[in-house]
Amino acid sequence: MKRIIMSLALLLAVTQPAHADGGKMQSPPNALWQEECGSCHAAFPPRLLTEENWKQLMANLDKHFGDNAELSAKDRQAIESYLTRNAGSGARHSAVSLRITETPWFLREHRSVSPKEWVHPEVKSRANCTACHQNIAQNRWSEHSISIPGRGRWYDDDDD
Ligand code: HEC
Ligand code: HEC
């Protein structure tokens, strides 16, 4: 019996749709991270930068993209550990600028967004994820929860 259940679980895992990126982006819940890193902008999914990137970013919170995002040593350590535990890996999730929006993954994933759409008054910055991803409060990044200002709802069937 146990063996049957195991093979069923394996079968289910194998038959998941190929483009489940949105689902993979779901971050394990963490109240402290959500509150501290989701107050000025969206709480960016840890998977979108590498462990090295997060360490560097967390070591320089007083100089954070022109802002001061300093935390107590205790909170900083707790959040850093959460981020690095759930970090992405490989060159495609890495950027010298420590910007998710400048990683090869991001640029490729968003290649269908036009230069004009990036500077739409309701978007302004690429880091303004919520302008297009409307359901991230529910932890949903999937392409079925996207609406581009000036274009409308987004569906893509030939995704890879
Ligand atoms: C006081 C406000 C503030 C807080 C708090 C804050 N940030 Fe930011 N963060 C910013 C600003 C401003 C930017 C630049 C946004 C832009 O370019 O549009 C930014 C950008 C970023 C970027 C790069 C976004 C890109 O362009 O890809 C990352 C990654 C990031 N923050 C992570 C974090 C993490 C992790 C925390 C929690 C430890 C945090 N931030 C807390 C203000 C803040
Ligand atoms: C101007 C609108 C816009 C902004 C701003 C934007 N995105 Fe997207 N995003 C899109 C579109 C459109 C797609 C779908 C691309 C495709 O499927 O070809 C997408 C796809 C994604 C996906 C993959 C979803 C899936 O199911 O395949 C993730 C994850 C994602 N974006 C994260 C982010 C993050 C994180 C930010 C902010 C740092 C951001 N996006 C900013 C429009 C935007």
Short mmCIF file of N, CA and C in Angstrom, two decimals, residues 36-160:
data_model
loop_
_atom_site.label_atom_id
_atom_site.label_comp_id
_atom_site.label_asym_id
_atom_site.label_seq_id
_atom_site.Cartn_x
_atom_site.Cartn_y
_atom_site.Cartn_z
N GLU A 36 8.89 43.64 6.96
CA GLU A 36 10.04 44.53 6.83
C GLU A 36 10.45 44.74 5.36
N CYS A 37 10.31 43.74 4.54
CA CYS A 37 10.77 43.86 3.16
C CYS A 37 9.60 44.06 2.19
N GLY A 38 8.41 44.18 2.74
CA GLY A 38 7.25 44.38 1.88
C GLY A 38 6.56 45.71 2.16
N SER A 39 7.25 46.59 2.89
CA SER A 39 6.60 47.85 3.25
C SER A 39 6.82 48.94 2.21
N CYS A 40 8.01 48.99 1.60
CA CYS A 40 8.29 50.03 0.61
C CYS A 40 7.99 49.54 -0.81
N HIS A 41 8.10 48.24 -1.02
CA HIS A 41 7.84 47.63 -2.33
C HIS A 41 7.34 46.22 -2.07
N ALA A 42 7.04 45.48 -3.13
CA ALA A 42 6.59 44.10 -2.94
C ALA A 42 7.66 43.31 -2.20
N ALA A 43 7.27 42.33 -1.42
CA ALA A 43 8.23 41.42 -0.81
C ALA A 43 8.69 40.48 -1.93
N PHE A 44 9.83 40.80 -2.53
CA PHE A 44 10.33 40.07 -3.71
C PHE A 44 10.65 38.61 -3.35
N PRO A 45 10.21 37.67 -4.19
CA PRO A 45 10.47 36.25 -3.89
C PRO A 45 11.97 35.95 -3.75
N PRO A 46 12.36 35.33 -2.64
CA PRO A 46 13.78 35.03 -2.36
C PRO A 46 14.45 34.28 -3.51
N ARG A 47 13.69 33.47 -4.21
CA ARG A 47 14.21 32.65 -5.30
C ARG A 47 14.79 33.45 -6.47
N LEU A 48 14.48 34.76 -6.50
CA LEU A 48 14.87 35.54 -7.68
C LEU A 48 16.27 36.14 -7.58
N LEU A 49 16.95 35.91 -6.45
CA LEU A 49 18.36 36.30 -6.37
C LEU A 49 19.13 35.16 -5.71
N THR A 50 20.44 35.16 -5.91
CA THR A 50 21.24 34.08 -5.31
C THR A 50 21.56 34.39 -3.85
N GLU A 51 22.01 33.36 -3.18
CA GLU A 51 22.43 33.48 -1.79
C GLU A 51 23.48 34.59 -1.62
N GLU A 52 24.46 34.61 -2.53
CA GLU A 52 25.52 35.63 -2.47
C GLU A 52 24.94 37.02 -2.60
N ASN A 53 24.01 37.19 -3.54
CA ASN A 53 23.36 38.49 -3.75
C ASN A 53 22.62 38.94 -2.49
N TRP A 54 21.87 38.03 -1.91
CA TRP A 54 21.10 38.40 -0.70
C TRP A 54 22.02 38.78 0.45
N LYS A 55 23.13 38.04 0.59
CA LYS A 55 24.05 38.35 1.69
C LYS A 55 24.61 39.76 1.53
N GLN A 56 24.98 40.07 0.29
CA GLN A 56 25.55 41.39 0.01
C GLN A 56 24.52 42.48 0.25
N LEU A 57 23.30 42.23 -0.21
CA LEU A 57 22.23 43.21 -0.03
C LEU A 57 21.94 43.44 1.45
N MET A 58 21.89 42.34 2.22
CA MET A 58 21.56 42.45 3.64
C MET A 58 22.69 43.08 4.44
N ALA A 59 23.90 43.07 3.89
CA ALA A 59 25.04 43.66 4.61
C ALA A 59 25.10 45.17 4.41
N ASN A 60 24.27 45.68 3.50
CA ASN A 60 24.34 47.11 3.18
C ASN A 60 22.98 47.79 3.22
N LEU A 61 22.16 47.42 4.19
CA LEU A 61 20.80 47.95 4.23
C LEU A 61 20.74 49.46 4.49
N ASP A 62 21.81 50.00 5.05
CA ASP A 62 21.81 51.45 5.28
C ASP A 62 21.98 52.22 3.97
N LYS A 63 22.55 51.54 2.98
CA LYS A 63 22.63 52.16 1.64
C LYS A 63 21.89 51.27 0.67
N HIS A 64 20.58 51.36 0.69
CA HIS A 64 19.72 50.44 -0.04
C HIS A 64 19.04 51.16 -1.20
N PHE A 65 19.66 51.11 -2.36
CA PHE A 65 19.09 51.74 -3.56
C PHE A 65 18.62 53.17 -3.28
N GLY A 66 19.49 53.92 -2.58
CA GLY A 66 19.16 55.32 -2.31
C GLY A 66 18.29 55.51 -1.08
N ASP A 67 17.97 54.44 -0.40
CA ASP A 67 17.12 54.51 0.79
C ASP A 67 17.87 53.92 1.98
N ASN A 68 17.36 54.17 3.17
CA ASN A 68 17.92 53.50 4.35
C ASN A 68 16.90 52.48 4.84
N ALA A 69 17.27 51.21 4.79
CA ALA A 69 16.36 50.15 5.19
C ALA A 69 16.95 49.35 6.34
N GLU A 70 17.71 50.04 7.18
CA GLU A 70 18.42 49.35 8.27
C GLU A 70 17.47 48.65 9.24
N LEU A 71 17.93 47.54 9.78
CA LEU A 71 17.16 46.76 10.74
C LEU A 71 18.00 46.51 11.98
N SER A 72 17.38 46.06 13.04
CA SER A 72 18.14 45.61 14.20
C SER A 72 18.95 44.38 13.79
N ALA A 73 20.05 44.14 14.49
CA ALA A 73 20.91 43.01 14.12
C ALA A 73 20.13 41.71 14.16
N LYS A 74 19.23 41.58 15.11
CA LYS A 74 18.45 40.35 15.28
C LYS A 74 17.53 40.13 14.07
N ASP A 75 16.79 41.17 13.71
CA ASP A 75 15.87 41.04 12.57
C ASP A 75 16.64 40.83 11.27
N ARG A 76 17.76 41.52 11.16
CA ARG A 76 18.56 41.39 9.94
C ARG A 76 19.02 39.94 9.75
N GLN A 77 19.50 39.37 10.84
CA GLN A 77 19.98 37.99 10.78
C GLN A 77 18.86 37.01 10.46
N ALA A 78 17.70 37.23 11.09
CA ALA A 78 16.56 36.33 10.86
C ALA A 78 16.12 36.40 9.40
N ILE A 79 16.05 37.60 8.84
CA ILE A 79 15.60 37.76 7.45
C ILE A 79 16.66 37.23 6.48
N GLU A 80 17.91 37.52 6.78
CA GLU A 80 18.97 37.02 5.91
C GLU A 80 18.95 35.49 5.85
N SER A 81 18.71 34.88 6.98
CA SER A 81 18.70 33.42 7.00
C SER A 81 17.50 32.90 6.18
N TYR A 82 16.36 33.55 6.29
CA TYR A 82 15.19 33.17 5.50
C TYR A 82 15.47 33.32 3.99
N LEU A 83 16.06 34.47 3.63
CA LEU A 83 16.33 34.73 2.21
C LEU A 83 17.33 33.74 1.63
N THR A 84 18.41 33.48 2.37
CA THR A 84 19.44 32.61 1.82
C THR A 84 18.98 31.15 1.78
N ARG A 85 18.15 30.77 2.75
CA ARG A 85 17.58 29.41 2.73
C ARG A 85 16.72 29.16 1.50
N ASN A 86 16.07 30.21 1.03
CA ASN A 86 15.12 30.06 -0.08
C ASN A 86 15.63 30.69 -1.38
N ALA A 87 16.92 31.00 -1.42
CA ALA A 87 17.49 31.72 -2.56
C ALA A 87 17.50 30.88 -3.83
N GLY A 88 17.62 31.56 -4.96
CA GLY A 88 17.79 30.88 -6.24
C GLY A 88 19.27 30.58 -6.45
N SER A 89 19.59 29.96 -7.59
CA SER A 89 21.01 29.72 -7.84
C SER A 89 21.30 29.83 -9.32
N GLY A 90 22.58 30.01 -9.62
CA GLY A 90 22.99 30.09 -11.01
C GLY A 90 23.04 31.52 -11.51
N ALA A 91 23.78 31.69 -12.61
CA ALA A 91 24.01 33.02 -13.17
C ALA A 91 22.70 33.71 -13.56
N ARG A 92 21.70 32.91 -13.93
CA ARG A 92 20.47 33.56 -14.39
C ARG A 92 19.71 34.28 -13.28
N HIS A 93 20.03 33.94 -12.03
CA HIS A 93 19.37 34.64 -10.92
C HIS A 93 20.32 35.58 -10.20
N SER A 94 21.40 35.94 -10.85
CA SER A 94 22.39 36.78 -10.22
C SER A 94 22.56 38.10 -10.96
N ALA A 95 22.79 39.18 -10.21
CA ALA A 95 23.08 40.47 -10.82
C ALA A 95 24.04 41.24 -9.94
N VAL A 96 25.10 41.81 -10.56
CA VAL A 96 26.08 42.59 -9.81
C VAL A 96 25.39 43.77 -9.12
N SER A 97 24.37 44.33 -9.76
CA SER A 97 23.65 45.47 -9.21
C SER A 97 22.76 45.07 -8.04
N LEU A 98 22.62 43.78 -7.79
CA LEU A 98 21.71 43.23 -6.78
C LEU A 98 20.26 43.54 -7.10
N ARG A 99 20.01 43.83 -8.36
CA ARG A 99 18.62 44.08 -8.79
C ARG A 99 18.07 42.83 -9.47
N ILE A 100 16.96 42.33 -8.94
CA ILE A 100 16.25 41.22 -9.58
C ILE A 100 15.93 41.59 -11.03
N THR A 101 15.55 42.86 -11.21
CA THR A 101 15.13 43.33 -12.53
C THR A 101 16.28 43.40 -13.53
N GLU A 102 17.51 43.12 -13.08
CA GLU A 102 18.63 43.09 -14.03
C GLU A 102 19.24 41.69 -14.15
N THR A 103 18.58 40.70 -13.59
CA THR A 103 19.07 39.32 -13.74
C THR A 103 18.66 38.80 -15.12
N PRO A 104 19.46 37.89 -15.69
CA PRO A 104 19.09 37.30 -16.98
C PRO A 104 17.70 36.66 -16.94
N TRP A 105 17.36 36.03 -15.83
CA TRP A 105 16.04 35.40 -15.72
C TRP A 105 14.93 36.42 -15.90
N PHE A 106 15.05 37.55 -15.19
CA PHE A 106 13.99 38.57 -15.24
C PHE A 106 13.85 39.13 -16.65
N LEU A 107 14.98 39.46 -17.25
CA LEU A 107 14.96 40.09 -18.57
C LEU A 107 14.31 39.15 -19.59
N ARG A 108 14.65 37.87 -19.48
CA ARG A 108 14.09 36.90 -20.41
C ARG A 108 12.59 36.70 -20.17
N GLU A 109 12.24 36.54 -18.92
CA GLU A 109 10.84 36.29 -18.56
C GLU A 109 9.95 37.46 -18.97
N HIS A 110 10.52 38.65 -19.00
CA HIS A 110 9.73 39.85 -19.29
C HIS A 110 9.99 40.42 -20.67
N ARG A 111 10.54 39.60 -21.57
CA ARG A 111 10.91 40.15 -22.87
C ARG A 111 9.70 40.63 -23.68
N SER A 112 8.50 40.19 -23.30
CA SER A 112 7.32 40.62 -24.05
C SER A 112 6.76 41.96 -23.58
N VAL A 113 7.35 42.50 -22.53
CA VAL A 113 6.91 43.83 -22.07
C VAL A 113 7.70 44.87 -22.87
N SER A 114 6.99 45.80 -23.50
CA SER A 114 7.66 46.76 -24.38
C SER A 114 8.28 47.90 -23.58
N PRO A 115 9.29 48.58 -24.16
CA PRO A 115 9.93 49.72 -23.47
C PRO A 115 8.90 50.76 -23.04
N LYS A 116 7.90 50.97 -23.87
CA LYS A 116 6.86 51.95 -23.54
C LYS A 116 6.05 51.50 -22.31
N GLU A 117 5.81 50.20 -22.25
CA GLU A 117 5.01 49.69 -21.12
C GLU A 117 5.78 49.81 -19.79
N TRP A 118 7.11 49.66 -19.86
CA TRP A 118 7.91 49.80 -18.63
C TRP A 118 7.82 51.20 -18.05
N VAL A 119 7.64 52.21 -18.90
CA VAL A 119 7.63 53.58 -18.39
C VAL A 119 6.22 54.16 -18.29
N HIS A 120 5.21 53.31 -18.45
CA HIS A 120 3.82 53.74 -18.27
C HIS A 120 3.69 54.42 -16.90
N PRO A 121 2.93 55.54 -16.80
CA PRO A 121 2.82 56.27 -15.53
C PRO A 121 2.42 55.39 -14.34
N GLU A 122 1.68 54.31 -14.60
CA GLU A 122 1.29 53.44 -13.48
C GLU A 122 2.36 52.40 -13.15
N VAL A 123 3.40 52.32 -13.98
CA VAL A 123 4.47 51.36 -13.72
C VAL A 123 5.71 52.09 -13.21
N LYS A 124 6.24 52.98 -14.02
CA LYS A 124 7.40 53.82 -13.71
C LYS A 124 8.69 53.03 -13.49
N SER A 125 8.68 52.07 -12.56
CA SER A 125 9.90 51.29 -12.29
C SER A 125 9.63 49.82 -12.50
N ARG A 126 10.63 49.11 -13.02
CA ARG A 126 10.50 47.66 -13.19
C ARG A 126 10.31 46.96 -11.86
N ALA A 127 10.82 47.60 -10.82
CA ALA A 127 10.70 47.01 -9.49
C ALA A 127 9.29 47.14 -8.92
N ASN A 128 8.44 47.89 -9.62
CA ASN A 128 7.06 48.08 -9.18
C ASN A 128 6.22 46.88 -9.64
N CYS A 129 6.57 45.72 -9.16
CA CYS A 129 5.94 44.46 -9.60
C CYS A 129 4.42 44.52 -9.54
N THR A 130 3.90 45.13 -8.48
CA THR A 130 2.45 45.08 -8.26
C THR A 130 1.65 45.86 -9.31
N ALA A 131 2.33 46.71 -10.09
CA ALA A 131 1.62 47.40 -11.16
C ALA A 131 1.02 46.39 -12.13
N CYS A 132 1.70 45.27 -12.33
CA CYS A 132 1.25 44.25 -13.27
C CYS A 132 0.82 42.96 -12.59
N HIS A 133 1.50 42.61 -11.51
CA HIS A 133 1.17 41.37 -10.79
C HIS A 133 0.24 41.73 -9.64
N GLN A 134 -1.06 41.59 -9.90
CA GLN A 134 -2.01 42.14 -8.94
C GLN A 134 -2.30 41.28 -7.72
N ASN A 135 -1.90 40.04 -7.75
CA ASN A 135 -2.31 39.16 -6.65
C ASN A 135 -1.18 38.68 -5.77
N ILE A 136 -0.08 39.45 -5.74
CA ILE A 136 1.05 38.93 -4.99
C ILE A 136 0.80 38.93 -3.49
N ALA A 137 -0.20 39.72 -3.04
CA ALA A 137 -0.54 39.67 -1.62
C ALA A 137 -0.98 38.25 -1.27
N GLN A 138 -1.59 37.58 -2.23
CA GLN A 138 -1.98 36.18 -2.02
C GLN A 138 -0.84 35.25 -2.45
N ASN A 139 0.35 35.86 -2.67
CA ASN A 139 1.50 35.04 -3.02
C ASN A 139 1.38 34.43 -4.42
N ARG A 140 0.60 35.09 -5.27
CA ARG A 140 0.40 34.55 -6.61
C ARG A 140 1.14 35.38 -7.66
N TRP A 141 2.10 34.75 -8.32
CA TRP A 141 2.86 35.44 -9.36
C TRP A 141 2.51 34.88 -10.73
N SER A 142 1.61 33.92 -10.78
CA SER A 142 1.41 33.21 -12.04
C SER A 142 0.87 34.15 -13.12
N GLU A 143 1.07 33.73 -14.34
CA GLU A 143 0.70 34.59 -15.47
C GLU A 143 -0.81 34.83 -15.57
N HIS A 144 -1.58 34.10 -14.79
CA HIS A 144 -3.02 34.33 -14.82
C HIS A 144 -3.42 35.47 -13.89
N SER A 145 -2.46 36.03 -13.19
CA SER A 145 -2.78 37.14 -12.31
C SER A 145 -2.05 38.40 -12.76
N ILE A 146 -1.82 38.51 -14.08
CA ILE A 146 -1.08 39.66 -14.59
C ILE A 146 -1.99 40.53 -15.44
N SER A 147 -1.87 41.85 -15.23
CA SER A 147 -2.57 42.79 -16.08
C SER A 147 -1.64 43.97 -16.30
N ILE A 148 -1.29 44.24 -17.56
CA ILE A 148 -0.32 45.30 -17.84
C ILE A 148 -1.03 46.63 -18.04
N PRO A 149 -0.67 47.67 -17.29
CA PRO A 149 -1.31 48.97 -17.49
C PRO A 149 -1.20 49.41 -18.95
N GLY A 150 -2.31 49.80 -19.54
CA GLY A 150 -2.32 50.24 -20.92
C GLY A 150 -2.56 49.10 -21.90
N ARG A 151 -2.43 47.85 -21.44
CA ARG A 151 -2.64 46.73 -22.35
C ARG A 151 -3.80 45.84 -21.90
N GLY A 152 -3.84 45.54 -20.64
CA GLY A 152 -4.92 44.73 -20.10
C GLY A 152 -4.46 43.38 -19.62
N ARG A 153 -5.42 42.50 -19.42
CA ARG A 153 -5.09 41.20 -18.84
C ARG A 153 -4.15 40.41 -19.72
N TRP A 154 -3.32 39.63 -19.08
CA TRP A 154 -2.28 38.92 -19.78
C TRP A 154 -2.51 37.41 -19.73
N TYR A 155 -2.57 36.80 -20.89
CA TYR A 155 -2.57 35.35 -20.93
C TYR A 155 -1.58 34.93 -21.99
N ASP A 156 -0.88 33.89 -21.73
CA ASP A 156 0.13 33.47 -22.69
C ASP A 156 0.08 31.95 -22.78
N ASP A 157 -0.23 31.46 -23.95
CA ASP A 157 -0.40 30.01 -24.05
C ASP A 157 0.82 29.30 -24.61
N ASP A 158 1.69 30.05 -25.30
CA ASP A 158 2.88 29.38 -25.86
C ASP A 158 4.11 29.66 -25.00
N ASP A 159 3.87 29.69 -23.68
CA ASP A 159 4.98 29.94 -22.76
C ASP A 159 5.94 28.74 -22.77
N ASP A 160 7.17 29.00 -22.39
CA ASP A 160 8.11 27.87 -22.31
C ASP A 160 8.60 27.68 -20.90
#
